[in-house]
mmCIF file of C-alpha atoms in Angstrom:
data_model
loop_
_atom_site.group_PDB
_atom_site.id
_atom_site.type_symbol
_atom_site.label_atom_id
_atom_site.label_comp_id
_atom_site.label_asym_id
_atom_site.label_seq_id
_atom_site.Cartn_x
_atom_site.Cartn_y
_atom_site.Cartn_z
ATOM 1 C CA MET A 6 9.564 12.095 2.855
ATOM 2 C CA LYS A 7 12.431 10.401 1.065
ATOM 3 C CA ASP A 8 12.999 10.112 -2.633
ATOM 4 C CA ASP A 9 16.074 9.325 -4.636
ATOM 5 C CA ILE A 10 16.893 12.545 -6.452
ATOM 6 C CA GLU A 11 19.790 12.387 -8.836
ATOM 7 C CA PHE A 12 21.659 14.549 -11.265
ATOM 8 C CA LYS A 13 24.074 12.852 -13.617
ATOM 9 C CA SER A 14 26.985 14.669 -15.200
ATOM 10 C CA THR A 15 26.890 15.105 -18.956
ATOM 11 C CA GLU A 16 29.499 16.188 -21.431
ATOM 12 C CA VAL A 17 28.821 19.725 -22.600
ATOM 13 C CA ASN A 18 30.337 22.207 -24.944
ATOM 14 C CA ALA A 19 32.641 24.806 -23.419
ATOM 15 C CA VAL A 20 30.161 27.536 -24.281
ATOM 16 C CA ASP A 21 27.576 25.885 -21.956
ATOM 17 C CA LEU A 22 29.954 25.078 -19.106
ATOM 18 C CA GLU A 23 29.075 28.065 -16.907
ATOM 19 C CA ASN A 24 25.338 27.505 -17.377
ATOM 20 C CA THR A 25 25.723 23.836 -16.535
ATOM 21 C CA LYS A 26 27.720 24.623 -13.396
ATOM 22 C CA GLU A 27 25.078 27.099 -12.232
ATOM 23 C CA ALA A 28 22.291 24.587 -12.913
ATOM 24 C CA ALA A 29 24.205 21.965 -10.929
ATOM 25 C CA ARG A 30 24.614 24.378 -8.021
ATOM 26 C CA LEU A 31 20.889 25.165 -7.987
ATOM 27 C CA LYS A 32 20.086 21.492 -8.309
ATOM 28 C CA GLU A 33 22.162 20.673 -5.220
ATOM 29 C CA LEU A 34 20.347 23.383 -3.278
ATOM 30 C CA GLY A 35 17.027 21.964 -4.477
ATOM 31 C CA ASN A 36 18.010 18.441 -3.460
ATOM 32 C CA ALA A 37 19.070 19.662 -0.020
ATOM 33 C CA ALA A 38 15.756 21.468 0.448
ATOM 34 C CA PHE A 39 13.878 18.356 -0.724
ATOM 35 C CA ASN A 40 15.712 16.147 1.754
ATOM 36 C CA GLU A 41 14.785 18.611 4.514
ATOM 37 C CA ASN A 42 11.112 18.401 3.432
ATOM 38 C CA LYS A 43 11.170 22.040 2.259
ATOM 39 C CA MET A 44 9.231 21.261 -0.892
ATOM 40 C CA SER A 45 8.275 24.799 -1.921
ATOM 41 C CA GLU A 46 11.895 25.875 -1.593
ATOM 42 C CA ALA A 47 13.047 22.843 -3.592
ATOM 43 C CA ILE A 48 10.603 23.691 -6.379
ATOM 44 C CA GLN A 49 11.974 27.236 -6.537
ATOM 45 C CA TYR A 50 15.566 26.035 -6.902
ATOM 46 C CA PHE A 51 14.679 23.454 -9.555
ATOM 47 C CA THR A 52 12.676 26.081 -11.461
ATOM 48 C CA LYS A 53 15.598 28.516 -11.442
ATOM 49 C CA ALA A 54 17.823 25.774 -12.854
ATOM 50 C CA ILE A 55 15.299 24.717 -15.501
ATOM 51 C CA VAL A 56 15.049 28.193 -17.060
ATOM 52 C CA ILE A 57 18.816 28.407 -17.620
ATOM 53 C CA SER A 58 19.483 28.241 -21.358
ATOM 54 C CA ASN A 59 21.506 25.698 -23.329
ATOM 55 C CA LEU A 60 21.454 22.889 -20.786
ATOM 56 C CA PRO A 61 22.033 19.335 -22.056
ATOM 57 C CA SER A 62 18.709 17.535 -22.539
ATOM 58 C CA ARG A 63 19.459 14.777 -20.032
ATOM 59 C CA ASP A 64 20.446 17.236 -17.328
ATOM 60 C CA LEU A 65 17.228 19.118 -18.001
ATOM 61 C CA ALA A 66 15.238 15.865 -17.889
ATOM 62 C CA ILE A 67 16.611 15.140 -14.416
ATOM 63 C CA LEU A 68 15.721 18.632 -13.227
ATOM 64 C CA TYR A 69 12.127 18.184 -14.404
ATOM 65 C CA SER A 70 12.033 14.771 -12.703
ATOM 66 C CA ASN A 71 13.292 16.276 -9.459
ATOM 67 C CA ARG A 72 10.726 19.055 -9.595
ATOM 68 C CA SER A 73 8.011 16.481 -10.302
ATOM 69 C CA ALA A 74 8.969 14.657 -7.093
ATOM 70 C CA ALA A 75 8.947 17.930 -5.161
ATOM 71 C CA HIS A 76 5.448 18.796 -6.408
ATOM 72 C CA LEU A 77 4.175 15.418 -5.167
ATOM 73 C CA GLY A 78 5.975 15.951 -1.885
ATOM 74 C CA LEU A 79 4.294 19.331 -1.482
ATOM 75 C CA TYR A 80 0.903 17.772 -2.228
ATOM 76 C CA GLU A 81 1.463 15.137 0.468
ATOM 77 C CA GLN A 82 2.495 17.790 2.983
ATOM 78 C CA ARG A 83 -0.586 19.894 2.321
ATOM 79 C CA LYS A 84 -2.820 16.847 2.442
ATOM 80 C CA ASN A 85 -1.388 15.869 5.819
ATOM 81 C CA GLU A 86 -1.906 19.443 7.018
ATOM 82 C CA LYS A 87 -5.515 19.184 5.750
ATOM 83 C CA ARG A 88 -5.018 22.185 3.494
ATOM 84 C CA ILE A 89 -6.355 20.368 0.438
ATOM 85 C CA PHE A 90 -10.021 20.311 -0.482
ATOM 86 C CA PHE A 91 -11.608 17.241 -1.992
ATOM 87 C CA GLY A 92 -11.599 17.097 -5.774
ATOM 88 C CA LYS A 93 -9.072 17.929 -8.441
ATOM 89 C CA GLU A 94 -8.121 21.301 -9.857
ATOM 90 C CA THR A 95 -5.765 22.122 -12.703
ATOM 91 C CA ASN A 96 -3.421 23.901 -10.278
ATOM 92 C CA ASP A 97 -3.297 20.768 -8.125
ATOM 93 C CA GLU A 98 0.332 19.906 -7.304
ATOM 94 C CA ARG A 99 -0.301 16.425 -8.687
ATOM 95 C CA TYR A 100 -1.032 17.836 -12.142
ATOM 96 C CA GLN A 101 2.096 19.983 -11.953
ATOM 97 C CA SER A 102 4.012 16.842 -11.033
ATOM 98 C CA LEU A 103 2.544 15.004 -14.017
ATOM 99 C CA LEU A 104 3.418 17.814 -16.440
ATOM 100 C CA ASP A 105 7.018 17.871 -15.218
ATOM 101 C CA ALA A 106 7.296 14.084 -15.390
ATOM 102 C CA LYS A 107 6.039 14.057 -18.977
ATOM 103 C CA GLN A 108 8.489 16.807 -19.902
ATOM 104 C CA SER A 109 11.273 14.710 -18.386
ATOM 105 C CA ARG A 110 10.125 11.710 -20.440
ATOM 106 C CA ASN A 111 10.062 13.787 -23.638
ATOM 107 C CA LEU A 112 13.626 14.949 -23.038
ATOM 108 C CA TRP A 113 14.934 11.473 -22.189
ATOM 109 C CA PRO A 114 12.497 8.804 -23.504
ATOM 110 C CA THR A 115 14.590 5.797 -22.424
ATOM 111 C CA TRP A 116 15.182 6.929 -18.837
ATOM 112 C CA PRO A 117 13.164 4.669 -16.484
ATOM 113 C CA LYS A 118 12.947 7.343 -13.765
ATOM 114 C CA ALA A 119 10.925 9.629 -16.064
ATOM 115 C CA HIS A 120 8.326 6.904 -16.695
ATOM 116 C CA PHE A 121 8.358 6.092 -12.974
ATOM 117 C CA ARG A 122 7.606 9.740 -12.147
ATOM 118 C CA ILE A 123 4.676 9.728 -14.571
ATOM 119 C CA GLY A 124 3.357 6.588 -12.890
ATOM 120 C CA LYS A 125 3.676 8.106 -9.424
ATOM 121 C CA SER A 126 1.788 11.198 -10.573
ATOM 122 C CA TYR A 127 -1.035 9.152 -12.090
ATOM 123 C CA SER A 128 -1.147 6.993 -8.957
ATOM 124 C CA SER A 129 -1.575 10.060 -6.751
ATOM 125 C CA LEU A 130 -4.426 11.147 -9.044
ATOM 126 C CA ASN A 131 -6.052 7.714 -8.545
ATOM 127 C CA GLU A 132 -5.659 6.941 -12.261
ATOM 128 C CA HIS A 133 -4.114 3.546 -11.697
ATOM 129 C CA GLU A 134 -4.646 2.102 -15.169
ATOM 130 C CA LYS A 135 -2.440 4.868 -16.575
ATOM 131 C CA ALA A 136 -0.040 4.502 -13.653
ATOM 132 C CA ILE A 137 0.360 0.790 -14.373
ATOM 133 C CA ASN A 138 1.122 1.545 -18.024
ATOM 134 C CA SER A 139 3.890 3.973 -17.029
ATOM 135 C CA PHE A 140 5.340 1.690 -14.361
ATOM 136 C CA GLU A 141 5.451 -1.182 -16.873
ATOM 137 C CA ARG A 142 7.349 1.034 -19.321
ATOM 138 C CA ALA A 143 9.760 2.025 -16.563
ATOM 139 C CA LEU A 144 10.263 -1.626 -15.651
ATOM 140 C CA ALA A 145 11.037 -2.478 -19.279
ATOM 141 C CA PHE A 146 14.042 -0.140 -19.054
ATOM 142 C CA ALA A 147 15.013 -1.219 -15.506
ATOM 143 C CA PRO A 148 13.757 -4.802 -14.914
ATOM 144 C CA SER A 149 15.413 -5.195 -11.505
ATOM 145 C CA ASP A 150 14.383 -1.856 -9.982
ATOM 146 C CA ARG A 151 12.620 -2.672 -6.699
ATOM 147 C CA ALA A 152 10.968 0.743 -6.291
ATOM 148 C CA ILE A 153 9.323 0.422 -9.706
ATOM 149 C CA LYS A 154 8.150 -3.125 -8.987
ATOM 150 C CA ASP A 155 6.668 -2.100 -5.642
ATOM 151 C CA ALA A 156 4.872 0.903 -7.154
ATOM 152 C CA LEU A 157 3.504 -1.325 -9.929
ATOM 153 C CA ASP A 158 2.252 -3.859 -7.378
ATOM 154 C CA ASP A 159 0.570 -1.096 -5.369
ATOM 155 C CA SER A 160 -1.303 0.291 -8.372
ATOM 156 C CA ARG A 161 -2.335 -3.180 -9.536
ATOM 157 C CA THR A 162 -3.712 -3.946 -6.077
ATOM 158 C CA ILE A 163 -5.704 -0.719 -5.890
ATOM 159 C CA LEU A 164 -7.039 -1.085 -9.438
ATOM 160 C CA GLN A 165 -8.183 -4.657 -8.799
ATOM 161 C CA ARG A 166 -9.976 -3.566 -5.624
ATOM 162 C CA GLN A 167 -11.681 -0.747 -7.485
ATOM 163 C CA LEU A 168 -12.772 -3.092 -10.259
ATOM 164 C CA ARG A 169 -14.251 -5.348 -7.580
ATOM 165 C CA GLN A 170 -15.800 -2.265 -5.990
ATOM 166 C CA GLU A 171 -13.774 -2.940 -2.845
ATOM 167 C CA HIS A 172 -12.581 0.612 -2.291
ATOM 168 C CA LEU A 173 -12.233 -0.267 1.373
ATOM 169 C CA ASP A 174 -10.981 -3.797 1.962
ATOM 170 C CA PRO A 175 -13.307 -5.308 4.588
ATOM 171 C CA LEU A 176 -10.437 -7.371 5.961
ATOM 172 C CA GLU A 177 -8.137 -4.481 6.743
ATOM 173 C CA ASN A 178 -7.463 -3.201 10.245
ATOM 174 C CA PRO A 179 -10.489 -1.696 12.011
ATOM 175 C CA THR A 180 -10.583 2.075 11.622
ATOM 176 C CA THR A 181 -12.128 2.670 15.061
ATOM 177 C CA MET A 182 -12.405 0.581 18.199
ATOM 178 C CA ASN A 183 -16.173 0.584 17.718
ATOM 179 C CA ASP A 184 -15.575 -1.076 14.323
ATOM 180 C CA PHE A 185 -13.533 -3.695 16.130
ATOM 181 C CA TYR A 186 -16.317 -4.326 18.652
ATOM 182 C CA GLN A 187 -18.776 -4.699 15.763
ATOM 183 C CA GLN A 188 -16.466 -7.214 14.055
ATOM 184 C CA MET A 189 -15.989 -9.109 17.294
ATOM 185 C CA SER A 190 -19.748 -9.178 17.868
ATOM 186 C CA LYS A 191 -20.367 -10.525 14.371
ATOM 187 C CA ARG A 192 -17.639 -13.151 14.725
ATOM 188 C CA THR A 193 -18.632 -14.429 18.170
ATOM 189 C CA GLY A 194 -22.369 -13.788 18.351
ATOM 190 C CA MET A 195 -22.085 -11.675 21.510
ATOM 191 C CA SER A 196 -23.520 -8.177 21.743
ATOM 192 C CA VAL A 197 -21.371 -5.111 21.082
ATOM 193 C CA GLU A 198 -21.490 -4.226 24.781
ATOM 194 C CA GLN A 199 -20.411 -7.748 25.722
ATOM 195 C CA ALA A 200 -17.560 -7.476 23.219
ATOM 196 C CA ARG A 201 -16.498 -4.246 24.874
ATOM 197 C CA LEU A 202 -16.493 -5.845 28.347
ATOM 198 C CA VAL A 203 -14.633 -8.943 27.152
ATOM 199 C CA THR A 204 -12.017 -6.694 25.558
ATOM 200 C CA GLN A 205 -11.412 -4.920 28.858
ATOM 201 C CA GLN A 206 -11.078 -8.265 30.644
ATOM 202 C CA ILE A 207 -8.522 -9.477 28.089
ATOM 203 C CA LEU A 208 -6.542 -6.238 28.369
ATOM 204 C CA GLU A 209 -6.205 -6.816 32.113
ATOM 205 C CA ASN A 210 -4.127 -9.919 31.307
ATOM 206 C CA HIS A 211 -1.153 -7.858 30.147
ATOM 207 C CA ASP A 212 1.077 -10.754 29.061
ATOM 208 C CA SER A 213 -1.384 -12.614 26.836
ATOM 209 C CA ALA A 214 -1.074 -12.520 23.045
ATOM 210 C CA GLU A 215 -4.746 -11.546 22.818
ATOM 211 C CA ALA A 216 -4.078 -8.518 25.036
ATOM 212 C CA HIS A 217 -1.148 -7.530 22.816
ATOM 213 C CA VAL A 218 -3.369 -7.661 19.730
ATOM 214 C CA LEU A 219 -6.034 -5.542 21.399
ATOM 215 C CA ARG A 220 -3.429 -3.042 22.556
ATOM 216 C CA GLY A 221 -2.259 -2.900 18.950
ATOM 217 C CA HIS A 222 -5.817 -2.134 17.839
ATOM 218 C CA GLN A 223 -6.061 0.660 20.401
ATOM 219 C CA TYR A 224 -2.927 2.330 19.075
ATOM 220 C CA PHE A 225 -3.890 1.670 15.464
ATOM 221 C CA CYS A 226 -7.340 3.245 15.836
ATOM 222 C CA GLY A 227 -6.868 5.574 18.765
ATOM 223 C CA ASP A 228 -9.078 5.050 21.787
ATOM 224 C CA THR A 229 -10.144 6.743 25.001
ATOM 225 C CA GLY A 230 -6.901 7.804 26.661
ATOM 226 C CA VAL A 231 -4.831 6.300 23.824
ATOM 227 C CA GLN A 232 -3.444 8.485 21.043
ATOM 228 C CA GLN A 233 -3.219 6.893 17.595
ATOM 229 C CA ASN A 234 0.319 5.689 16.946
ATOM 230 C CA TYR A 235 1.019 3.250 14.095
ATOM 231 C CA GLU A 236 4.548 2.505 15.305
ATOM 232 C CA LEU A 237 3.307 1.415 18.733
ATOM 233 C CA ALA A 238 0.471 -0.538 17.090
ATOM 234 C CA ALA A 239 3.024 -2.438 15.011
ATOM 235 C CA ARG A 240 5.100 -3.146 18.129
ATOM 236 C CA TRP A 241 2.130 -4.687 19.931
ATOM 237 C CA TYR A 242 1.148 -6.739 16.867
ATOM 238 C CA THR A 243 4.775 -7.925 16.709
ATOM 239 C CA LYS A 244 4.652 -9.021 20.366
ATOM 240 C CA ALA A 245 1.547 -11.088 19.631
ATOM 241 C CA ALA A 246 3.045 -12.488 16.417
ATOM 242 C CA GLN A 247 6.183 -13.562 18.276
ATOM 243 C CA GLN A 248 3.925 -15.625 20.541
ATOM 244 C CA GLY A 249 2.548 -17.392 17.471
ATOM 245 C CA ASN A 250 -0.817 -15.636 17.623
ATOM 246 C CA ALA A 251 -2.624 -15.829 14.261
ATOM 247 C CA GLU A 252 -4.459 -12.537 14.722
ATOM 248 C CA GLY A 253 -1.203 -10.791 15.636
ATOM 249 C CA LEU A 254 0.492 -12.249 12.553
ATOM 250 C CA TYR A 255 -2.407 -11.181 10.346
ATOM 251 C CA HIS A 256 -2.513 -7.583 11.565
ATOM 252 C CA LEU A 257 1.274 -7.306 11.498
ATOM 253 C CA ALA A 258 1.055 -8.450 7.867
ATOM 254 C CA LEU A 259 -1.460 -5.696 7.124
ATOM 255 C CA VAL A 260 0.607 -2.870 8.602
ATOM 256 C CA THR A 261 3.734 -4.275 6.927
ATOM 257 C CA ASP A 262 1.926 -4.435 3.593
ATOM 258 C CA GLN A 263 0.863 -0.799 3.979
ATOM 259 C CA GLY A 264 4.051 0.475 5.620
ATOM 260 C CA LEU A 265 2.220 1.780 8.690
ATOM 261 C CA GLY A 266 4.543 2.060 11.676
ATOM 262 C CA VAL A 267 7.057 -0.283 10.050
ATOM 263 C CA SER A 268 9.003 -0.362 6.796
ATOM 264 C CA LYS A 269 6.771 -1.357 3.892
ATOM 265 C CA ASP A 270 7.634 -4.881 2.767
ATOM 266 C CA ARG A 271 4.935 -6.671 0.807
ATOM 267 C CA ARG A 272 6.952 -9.879 0.508
ATOM 268 C CA LEU A 273 7.338 -10.054 4.265
ATOM 269 C CA ALA A 274 3.600 -9.382 4.540
ATOM 270 C CA VAL A 275 2.865 -12.459 2.410
ATOM 271 C CA ASP A 276 5.221 -14.531 4.578
ATOM 272 C CA LEU A 277 3.406 -13.362 7.726
ATOM 273 C CA LEU A 278 0.040 -14.204 6.155
ATOM 274 C CA GLU A 279 1.290 -17.696 5.331
ATOM 275 C CA GLN A 280 2.377 -18.157 8.954
ATOM 276 C CA ALA A 281 -1.064 -17.046 10.168
ATOM 277 C CA ALA A 282 -2.862 -19.285 7.669
ATOM 278 C CA LEU A 283 -0.983 -22.344 8.947
ATOM 279 C CA LYS A 284 -2.315 -21.881 12.496
ATOM 280 C CA SER A 285 -5.218 -23.973 13.751
ATOM 281 C CA PRO A 286 -8.547 -22.575 12.514
ATOM 282 C CA ASN A 287 -10.072 -23.321 15.921
ATOM 283 C CA HIS A 288 -9.528 -21.172 18.996
ATOM 284 C CA SER A 289 -7.101 -22.771 21.452
ATOM 285 C CA LEU A 290 -9.438 -22.270 24.427
ATOM 286 C CA HIS A 291 -12.823 -22.430 22.699
ATOM 287 C CA GLN A 292 -12.671 -25.170 20.086
ATOM 288 C CA ASN A 293 -16.134 -24.323 18.764
ATOM 289 C CA LYS A 294 -15.008 -20.754 18.019
ATOM 290 C CA PRO A 295 -12.829 -19.645 15.088
ATOM 291 C CA ASN A 296 -9.221 -18.665 15.682
ATOM 292 C CA PRO A 297 -9.159 -14.951 14.706
ATOM 293 C CA GLY A 298 -6.738 -14.137 11.916
ATOM 294 C CA VAL A 299 -6.639 -17.545 10.222
ATOM 295 C CA ALA A 300 -9.548 -17.223 7.786
ATOM 296 C CA GLU A 301 -8.682 -13.574 7.191
ATOM 297 C CA ALA A 302 -5.095 -14.517 6.301
ATOM 298 C CA GLU A 303 -6.309 -17.272 3.978
ATOM 299 C CA HIS A 304 -8.579 -14.826 2.173
ATOM 300 C CA ALA A 305 -5.790 -12.256 1.888
ATOM 301 C CA LEU A 306 -3.455 -14.875 0.384
ATOM 302 C CA GLY A 307 -6.166 -15.759 -2.105
ATOM 303 C CA MET A 308 -6.338 -12.114 -3.156
ATOM 304 C CA PHE A 309 -2.556 -11.875 -3.571
ATOM 305 C CA TYR A 310 -2.502 -14.929 -5.850
ATOM 306 C CA TYR A 311 -5.631 -13.886 -7.726
ATOM 307 C CA ASP A 312 -4.280 -10.400 -8.447
ATOM 308 C CA GLY A 313 -0.720 -11.568 -9.091
ATOM 309 C CA VAL A 314 0.691 -8.940 -6.749
ATOM 310 C CA VAL A 315 4.071 -9.711 -5.120
ATOM 311 C CA VAL A 316 3.538 -13.410 -5.924
ATOM 312 C CA THR A 317 3.126 -14.923 -9.390
ATOM 313 C CA LYS A 318 -0.528 -14.875 -10.444
ATOM 314 C CA ASN A 319 -2.027 -18.331 -9.979
ATOM 315 C CA VAL A 320 -5.808 -18.677 -9.973
ATOM 316 C CA GLN A 321 -5.641 -22.327 -8.853
ATOM 317 C CA THR A 322 -3.674 -21.322 -5.759
ATOM 318 C CA ALA A 323 -6.076 -18.421 -5.222
ATOM 319 C CA ALA A 324 -9.007 -20.850 -5.369
ATOM 320 C CA TYR A 325 -7.289 -23.096 -2.811
ATOM 321 C CA TRP A 326 -6.896 -20.249 -0.328
ATOM 322 C CA PHE A 327 -10.441 -18.983 -0.933
ATOM 323 C CA ARG A 328 -11.761 -22.476 -0.220
ATOM 324 C CA CYS A 329 -9.749 -22.592 3.002
ATOM 325 C CA GLY A 330 -11.076 -19.173 3.976
ATOM 326 C CA MET A 331 -14.652 -20.217 3.196
ATOM 327 C CA ASP A 332 -14.317 -23.435 5.201
ATOM 328 C CA HIS A 333 -13.091 -21.397 8.160
ATOM 329 C CA GLY A 334 -15.890 -18.847 8.085
ATOM 330 C CA CYS A 335 -14.880 -16.082 5.650
ATOM 331 C CA SER A 336 -17.915 -15.027 3.605
ATOM 332 C CA LEU A 337 -15.777 -12.963 1.216
ATOM 333 C CA SER A 338 -13.797 -16.083 0.327
ATOM 334 C CA ALA A 339 -17.054 -17.925 -0.326
ATOM 335 C CA SER A 340 -18.212 -15.151 -2.665
ATOM 336 C CA ASN A 341 -14.928 -15.103 -4.573
ATOM 337 C CA LEU A 342 -14.804 -18.878 -4.886
ATOM 338 C CA GLY A 343 -18.404 -18.904 -6.115
ATOM 339 C CA ILE A 344 -17.605 -16.356 -8.815
ATOM 340 C CA MET A 345 -14.596 -18.416 -9.924
ATOM 341 C CA LEU A 346 -16.782 -21.536 -10.156
ATOM 342 C CA MET A 347 -19.385 -19.575 -12.090
ATOM 343 C CA ASN A 348 -16.802 -18.349 -14.600
ATOM 344 C CA GLY A 349 -14.754 -21.536 -14.731
ATOM 345 C CA GLU A 350 -11.741 -19.558 -13.608
ATOM 346 C CA GLY A 351 -9.045 -21.788 -12.129
ATOM 347 C CA LEU A 352 -11.746 -24.393 -11.519
ATOM 348 C CA GLU A 353 -14.079 -26.424 -13.695
ATOM 349 C CA GLN A 354 -17.224 -24.398 -14.355
ATOM 350 C CA ASP A 355 -20.062 -25.567 -12.122
ATOM 351 C CA LEU A 356 -23.052 -23.223 -11.877
ATOM 352 C CA GLU A 357 -24.900 -25.317 -9.291
ATOM 353 C CA GLN A 358 -21.844 -25.506 -7.054
ATOM 354 C CA ALA A 359 -21.235 -21.792 -7.605
ATOM 355 C CA ILE A 360 -24.697 -20.901 -6.295
ATOM 356 C CA GLN A 361 -24.250 -23.163 -3.257
ATOM 357 C CA THR A 362 -20.842 -21.655 -2.559
ATOM 358 C CA VAL A 363 -21.984 -18.035 -2.787
ATOM 359 C CA SER A 364 -24.853 -18.787 -0.385
ATOM 360 C CA HIS A 365 -22.487 -20.690 1.920
ATOM 361 C CA HIS A 366 -22.546 -17.786 4.427
#
């Protein structure tokens, strides 16, 4: 886990010089432990520095901020080790992180990093409305800070999904290969068993873009004889995308948007979605079948523009992409477009057309 931990020098009175030097020494040890993913050790060093008396308020604010980051890092480690039970407790590392972040903010109210830390703590607690508020305050003090902007976009996306009761985005990567077979069955009309057999036949053609996409799914989900590996999944999606395959572009956009196996880059994800959306909606070999990835990319672009995440919010552009998605077989796009027609949002209100649109699929 990486985080930018800093400790800025501050002018101090001679009487506090020794204390400040000792705090700086402990801080450096804490930073080193943090960078080595030794979160418990980092917390101990930061705590020893914090209790030193007569430290300048800004130096103390940075120490609390660093310890806040370490608490979140420790939470993530324990979660990955499956040592965390579901639910929240007051001794939860996330609450400790939040307390430290607030203390940092109180000591240095105009420091953007303190507000950013509060936002990260609220985000980890799934309190995204509060997280957004803190990220917006941080951005007011540091308008060009990319990390703050990205964190704000993430929380806005999650909050909008929750408000739409889309806790799991139906258009995200399949979580298991069986999910993929179910999706394929629904999309093509074949049985799940037929979908499974067709998949094996495609995989035998090692050089085809379709085979690359399926191999990506296998590594993304994990499959019989295939261990889950997001980095390898991203590589296979990239191979398909480089061949101009819409489904490869779409799934590469998803892993890029989430930072799974590749560096997280939401702007690149939007660019990949646009490339996928510009592909023919009809399958190259079976013109009466949809080209996988096109309608899904169109719907995803609609969501980006509707939520105003990464791109500037534009409901008219969102409506355009939802209409494209609906025309190419995406029922979620039809539902969203129908709601916009019903509310007169980005489109002229038309209740009759709204009902027809919602029942389109």
